């Protein structure tokens, strides 16, 4: 028999080691020995539920251990002390803390411990209590009791179930027995019926019993059905059907409104114009009427039938079956495709017809009809464009609430797929019509009219307010100050930039625009852009110092008039950079398209369409790209879907650069790639441009070169020489040398067989009007030739030539007019050949078939073209997307390194060197303009000791400061936050902090308006406050702050204020009418159609309602994916997102010229004045209690 218990001593020593190192509680305690009066000081360590004690702190082996599981710990009083010993020792013993550990099993003596401090004792007791697992054991005991109880209940339930089952079986048996007896009794009754006919009628008591039974059966049945109906009403299926019915009701209302719009279009415009076309003096022909209103009448009849069908379905509610209606509608919707295809042409015909005064007068008479509600004919022609997407959204919502087993689900899915297919075809036609509507809206605002806006190839780029400096006199700017009121008022101009023209207008007091009599319409092909105006001798600091480097200059050289200069001032450096970038891009595109037309259209074998057709990658679909039918500003098909590689290839295509593609790419590239990949592609194009020419472009080059030689030999191309003698100018900048403007042009001599490449520097005097002297554009008979010279003949005379660029390679030598004609064996490049090389597309593969004696010229041309392309993209990126570099320091450093590498290029042209330096300066500058002023800065500046009160502030002051605050908050939103619907995610505060701050500011301002009204106790004061806030909202409308209008109107429509009938009765009728007008302007009806129309007709600065754009972006994000099933980027979606972001940034970039008033701002931002929603409603109930029912 075993007498002792063995334990693993090694394991115990290991646990003691862990207790010394990682114990939950360690320290010295006094342990009572077996003798009653002796205490020994030990070093204790607690590890999990084991308490070790050691002789000392440094002891490695424990003297003993206790298992604490199940024990209890309680404090014990100090043992009585004898009087012996000093008094101090007795007091010290009395202050010690005693506690005892009681073990839950027998045979174990309690452990008595003490410590010096009470706090340490409490900590030891708490640690021992946790190590005893007493709480866990109590919880286990409770759970065990519950488990036993549940087991008992389950057992009872099983017994009861068995008993009920047996009872049911017995009852079934009894029912069967009773049925058989009833059948037998019925048979007996039938047999005995003839013998009982004489008996009396049924007993009245039995009749009463039967009535009671019938009543009870009916009551039980009704009760059962009521339970079933209530359960169904609360079920998810019923909720889904209710939502489905609501969608159908909304669809019927929208269809009613759409049919009414078509009715106005047909009966208010189409039919009256048909009658006018049949008059004796028709203002419009029948063909033009048919072109403008193609299929409009048919569409109206079709939707009237569809609308009648919908109303008939509603009459048979709740059986809402719509699939058969869509089955009837779908085959007829092809007329929409014809309408969309004709839409652009119809607007063009309408614009041409408006040139007829009689027609324009008649059309304005029709538009003045009250049924039109102030809408123009163009608006009604646009409504059918949005009907198919509206049907798709409705069907999408219907399918979301239609069960999979529903009888019409497959039909609805089929209808949705067909409508989506039709919508994709229609979408390609929408972008052009949007541009035409914008051009027509601007043309209607100009009193004198503007014929160039009726050109469908004109694409709107940007608009804004600039200040025009007084005219230049003898090359010197007038001494004016930027801050002078006369310059701001008299020199303020509304400027509009298009792809081919630049408009400068003045605004009258009525809001109409007037073109300047001189320099109102500038053709960009005649313009030279000067980024920094020159410094004259009398004014060494230059106008840049005078105007804070906010000015830029446009030198105009019309062919039939004297040259002149337009100097404009931008509100900020950021605004100036944006204008400069867009204008220079337009000038570069015009130059590229002009050269393309000059070089290829004069050639009988190679034309521009043929060149594009020859490169199938520009218009034919492939596995990694898909095109739409719409052409961009470069007359190249727009991309619908493409891989990232093909998008980067289009970005670096040396033949053309579409502004809309560049804007779309830079706005949305972070969705499908990274900035590092884009920069790597640009760097590769700059470093290795020659390897990017595809073989097909080389074939085109050889064909063009050979054919052009034949034309030059025969001398049959005088127009080619004449056109090349005056090439379109480049954007130039001021340099430290006397040279003011430089041009890279391609020239051709009429009497020479050798085409010339003019890389000369055109000299000019101090006057900026001489930027293009006749020396820079020689006549055909004095055209200079550029030939290749051997290295040993390149002497000092060539280096010192006044017309040779210092950066031109030695193998390119300028020949003066009248010199010896170069031999045909020399390396020469014809204009068509040079341009074919320079405008080759980015591709893959190395060019074959080049001999050594011609490689120099071709490589030089290609390098210059590639460098210009890289600098153009970087300039646009840095000037208009500076936030990318502020948030990504690594990207900024890589761009700086690339630009520094470009500056080290020995062949760099002067204008390229200047452009590179400008980009470097813009990227390196740390100073921030006032445009970066944020709301936090204004809060810190409002340190006035006392804020103004509402009564002392005028409506104008409130409206101006509200507008200033709203615009500061609105313009602080970076465009990256508009991507990916970050404002709808769970981590929206981290992903879109500025959008959330804008929403918060909107709510705070609305709360302030409501709180200020509710602060007044008497009715008259509240009514006066409402009238004052409505006046503030109207001034905000005049300031184009529609966000402020919505802040105030939403506050006035809150339930706490709207229910105050007595207060509203005191408000004047004029104020109520004005409020109705403001609410109609910012109403969300029809996707904010009134607000959108208002924003189209107003010029920045303005503050739109941000929620309108967020709704558009959410609709685009949810409706279309970023990538196709094949993994291609949905670039059509990127184009739609970029269009919205460009509109937002257009309003962000133009700042208000409103001075800050700290006292007013402090009042508007004082959160102590704001009352929460619940308190507002309680105050409202106290002011006007609810009427008894």
mmCIF file of C-alpha atoms in Angstrom, residues 724-884:
data_model
loop_
_atom_site.group_PDB
_atom_site.id
_atom_site.type_symbol
_atom_site.label_atom_id
_atom_site.label_comp_id
_atom_site.label_asym_id
_atom_site.label_seq_id
_atom_site.Cartn_x
_atom_site.Cartn_y
_atom_site.Cartn_z
ATOM 1 C CA UNK A 724 4.832 76.013 -93.634
ATOM 2 C CA UNK A 725 6.156 79.526 -93.904
ATOM 3 C CA UNK A 726 3.929 80.605 -91.018
ATOM 4 C CA UNK A 727 3.692 77.801 -88.509
ATOM 5 C CA UNK A 728 1.440 77.993 -85.448
ATOM 6 C CA UNK A 729 3.319 79.424 -82.462
ATOM 7 C CA UNK A 730 4.280 77.609 -79.310
ATOM 8 C CA UNK A 731 3.735 78.757 -75.756
ATOM 9 C CA UNK A 732 6.860 80.660 -74.729
ATOM 10 C CA UNK A 733 8.234 82.184 -71.551
ATOM 11 C CA UNK A 734 10.585 85.002 -70.531
ATOM 12 C CA UNK A 735 14.267 84.129 -70.251
ATOM 13 C CA UNK A 736 17.268 86.002 -68.971
ATOM 14 C CA UNK A 737 18.650 86.481 -72.496
ATOM 15 C CA UNK A 738 17.433 89.182 -74.920
ATOM 16 C CA UNK A 739 15.610 86.447 -76.834
ATOM 17 C CA UNK A 740 11.891 86.690 -76.005
ATOM 18 C CA UNK A 741 10.179 83.934 -77.983
ATOM 19 C CA UNK A 742 11.372 80.770 -79.646
ATOM 20 C CA UNK A 743 9.622 78.531 -82.131
ATOM 21 C CA UNK A 744 10.233 75.077 -83.489
ATOM 22 C CA UNK A 745 8.775 75.043 -86.963
ATOM 23 C CA UNK A 746 8.917 72.846 -90.026
ATOM 24 C CA UNK A 747 9.590 74.798 -93.230
ATOM 25 C CA UNK A 748 9.912 73.828 -96.834
ATOM 26 C CA UNK A 749 11.597 75.721 -99.671
ATOM 27 C CA UNK A 750 9.773 76.090 -102.948
ATOM 28 C CA UNK A 751 12.905 76.157 -105.124
ATOM 29 C CA UNK A 752 14.848 73.527 -103.209
ATOM 30 C CA UNK A 753 14.576 69.806 -103.259
ATOM 31 C CA UNK A 754 15.482 69.655 -99.596
ATOM 32 C CA UNK A 755 12.871 70.214 -96.915
ATOM 33 C CA UNK A 756 14.196 72.395 -94.126
ATOM 34 C CA UNK A 757 13.832 72.055 -90.396
ATOM 35 C CA UNK A 758 13.957 75.505 -88.816
ATOM 36 C CA UNK A 759 15.301 75.359 -85.270
ATOM 37 C CA UNK A 760 16.252 79.012 -85.239
ATOM 38 C CA UNK A 761 15.724 81.528 -82.468
ATOM 39 C CA UNK A 762 13.589 84.480 -83.493
ATOM 40 C CA UNK A 763 14.904 87.700 -82.033
ATOM 41 C CA UNK A 764 12.626 90.498 -80.911
ATOM 42 C CA UNK A 765 12.913 93.923 -79.428
ATOM 43 C CA UNK A 766 11.578 95.017 -76.078
ATOM 44 C CA UNK A 767 8.132 95.315 -77.550
ATOM 45 C CA UNK A 768 6.210 92.060 -77.133
ATOM 46 C CA UNK A 769 4.511 92.613 -80.438
ATOM 47 C CA UNK A 770 7.686 91.550 -82.224
ATOM 48 C CA UNK A 771 7.641 88.073 -80.760
ATOM 49 C CA UNK A 772 7.287 86.713 -84.309
ATOM 50 C CA UNK A 773 9.343 88.843 -86.633
ATOM 51 C CA UNK A 774 9.535 88.218 -90.360
ATOM 52 C CA UNK A 775 12.908 86.611 -89.770
ATOM 53 C CA UNK A 776 11.229 83.892 -87.802
ATOM 54 C CA UNK A 777 8.793 83.214 -90.633
ATOM 55 C CA UNK A 778 10.721 83.709 -93.888
ATOM 56 C CA UNK A 779 8.867 83.870 -97.182
ATOM 57 C CA UNK A 780 9.060 80.830 -99.439
ATOM 58 C CA UNK A 781 11.822 82.200 -101.666
ATOM 59 C CA UNK A 782 14.088 82.970 -98.665
ATOM 60 C CA UNK A 783 13.447 79.898 -96.582
ATOM 61 C CA UNK A 784 16.508 78.686 -94.727
ATOM 62 C CA UNK A 785 17.744 75.158 -95.167
ATOM 63 C CA UNK A 786 18.974 72.847 -92.493
ATOM 64 C CA UNK A 787 21.533 70.341 -93.653
ATOM 65 C CA UNK A 788 23.844 67.812 -92.147
ATOM 66 C CA UNK A 789 27.506 68.771 -92.132
ATOM 67 C CA UNK A 790 30.543 66.596 -91.447
ATOM 68 C CA UNK A 791 32.165 67.037 -88.087
ATOM 69 C CA UNK A 792 35.436 68.385 -89.539
ATOM 70 C CA UNK A 793 33.595 71.204 -91.351
ATOM 71 C CA UNK A 794 31.743 72.412 -88.302
ATOM 72 C CA UNK A 795 33.800 75.518 -87.635
ATOM 73 C CA UNK A 796 33.510 78.616 -85.542
ATOM 74 C CA UNK A 797 31.386 80.357 -88.134
ATOM 75 C CA UNK A 798 28.648 77.794 -87.677
ATOM 76 C CA UNK A 799 28.826 78.057 -83.915
ATOM 77 C CA UNK A 800 28.672 81.839 -84.017
ATOM 78 C CA UNK A 801 25.711 81.970 -86.398
ATOM 79 C CA UNK A 802 23.147 84.421 -84.993
ATOM 80 C CA UNK A 803 20.241 82.330 -86.193
ATOM 81 C CA UNK A 804 21.379 79.000 -84.784
ATOM 82 C CA UNK A 805 20.195 77.770 -81.429
ATOM 83 C CA UNK A 806 23.079 77.130 -79.024
ATOM 84 C CA UNK A 807 21.512 73.770 -78.213
ATOM 85 C CA UNK A 808 21.270 72.592 -81.813
ATOM 86 C CA UNK A 809 23.551 69.586 -82.498
ATOM 87 C CA UNK A 810 26.641 70.146 -84.546
ATOM 88 C CA UNK A 811 25.430 67.897 -87.332
ATOM 89 C CA UNK A 812 22.499 70.296 -87.916
ATOM 90 C CA UNK A 813 23.830 73.447 -89.580
ATOM 91 C CA UNK A 814 21.800 76.484 -90.573
ATOM 92 C CA UNK A 815 22.260 77.673 -94.136
ATOM 93 C CA UNK A 816 21.702 81.391 -94.781
ATOM 94 C CA UNK A 817 19.382 82.362 -97.631
ATOM 95 C CA UNK A 818 21.134 82.595 -100.917
ATOM 96 C CA UNK A 819 23.771 80.068 -99.960
ATOM 97 C CA UNK A 820 24.727 77.049 -101.934
ATOM 98 C CA UNK A 821 21.995 74.485 -102.201
ATOM 99 C CA UNK A 822 22.881 71.306 -100.398
ATOM 100 C CA UNK A 823 23.639 68.231 -102.344
ATOM 101 C CA UNK A 824 21.003 65.543 -102.499
ATOM 102 C CA UNK A 825 23.313 63.117 -100.769
ATOM 103 C CA UNK A 826 23.311 65.236 -97.618
ATOM 104 C CA UNK A 827 21.067 64.173 -94.771
ATOM 105 C CA UNK A 828 17.853 66.135 -95.282
ATOM 106 C CA UNK A 829 14.365 65.657 -93.998
ATOM 107 C CA UNK A 830 11.252 66.736 -95.824
ATOM 108 C CA UNK A 831 8.465 68.336 -93.825
ATOM 109 C CA UNK A 832 6.137 65.383 -94.232
ATOM 110 C CA UNK A 833 8.899 62.935 -93.372
ATOM 111 C CA UNK A 834 10.027 64.892 -90.336
ATOM 112 C CA UNK A 835 6.507 65.140 -89.026
ATOM 113 C CA UNK A 836 5.803 61.470 -89.703
ATOM 114 C CA UNK A 837 8.783 60.586 -87.517
ATOM 115 C CA UNK A 838 7.944 63.107 -84.830
ATOM 116 C CA UNK A 839 4.310 62.088 -84.630
ATOM 117 C CA UNK A 840 4.759 58.334 -84.539
ATOM 118 C CA UNK A 841 2.613 56.516 -81.970
ATOM 119 C CA UNK A 842 3.950 54.917 -78.828
ATOM 120 C CA UNK A 843 4.278 51.199 -79.410
ATOM 121 C CA UNK A 844 6.697 48.329 -79.240
ATOM 122 C CA UNK A 845 9.547 47.083 -81.318
ATOM 123 C CA UNK A 846 12.615 48.748 -82.739
ATOM 124 C CA UNK A 847 12.508 50.486 -86.136
ATOM 125 C CA UNK A 848 14.187 48.531 -88.912
ATOM 126 C CA UNK A 849 15.839 49.829 -92.022
ATOM 127 C CA UNK A 850 17.506 53.051 -90.837
ATOM 128 C CA UNK A 851 20.898 53.870 -92.219
ATOM 129 C CA UNK A 852 23.546 55.608 -90.146
ATOM 130 C CA UNK A 853 23.691 58.850 -92.121
ATOM 131 C CA UNK A 854 19.993 59.645 -91.448
ATOM 132 C CA UNK A 855 19.682 58.421 -87.872
ATOM 133 C CA UNK A 856 20.837 61.721 -86.347
ATOM 134 C CA UNK A 857 18.070 63.913 -87.718
ATOM 135 C CA UNK A 858 15.290 61.451 -87.059
ATOM 136 C CA UNK A 859 16.428 60.707 -83.533
ATOM 137 C CA UNK A 860 16.729 64.417 -82.747
ATOM 138 C CA UNK A 861 13.182 65.132 -83.959
ATOM 139 C CA UNK A 862 11.724 62.200 -82.049
ATOM 140 C CA UNK A 863 13.552 63.156 -78.866
ATOM 141 C CA UNK A 864 12.252 66.703 -79.053
ATOM 142 C CA UNK A 865 8.689 65.495 -79.644
ATOM 143 C CA UNK A 866 8.915 62.988 -76.778
ATOM 144 C CA UNK A 867 10.396 65.618 -74.460
ATOM 145 C CA UNK A 868 7.566 68.034 -75.290
ATOM 146 C CA UNK A 869 4.992 65.337 -74.593
ATOM 147 C CA UNK A 870 6.515 64.425 -71.213
ATOM 148 C CA UNK A 871 6.781 68.084 -70.209
ATOM 149 C CA UNK A 872 3.172 68.761 -71.272
ATOM 150 C CA UNK A 873 1.832 65.901 -69.159
ATOM 151 C CA UNK A 874 4.015 66.825 -66.178
ATOM 152 C CA UNK A 875 3.031 70.508 -66.418
ATOM 153 C CA UNK A 876 -0.639 69.575 -66.447
ATOM 154 C CA UNK A 877 -0.131 67.112 -63.586
ATOM 155 C CA UNK A 878 1.825 69.508 -61.379
ATOM 156 C CA UNK A 879 -0.283 72.611 -62.004
ATOM 157 C CA UNK A 880 -3.761 71.090 -61.740
ATOM 158 C CA UNK A 881 -3.150 68.108 -59.459
ATOM 159 C CA UNK A 882 -0.671 69.483 -56.947
ATOM 160 C CA UNK A 883 -2.287 67.488 -54.133
ATOM 161 C CA UNK A 884 -0.779 64.290 -55.545
#
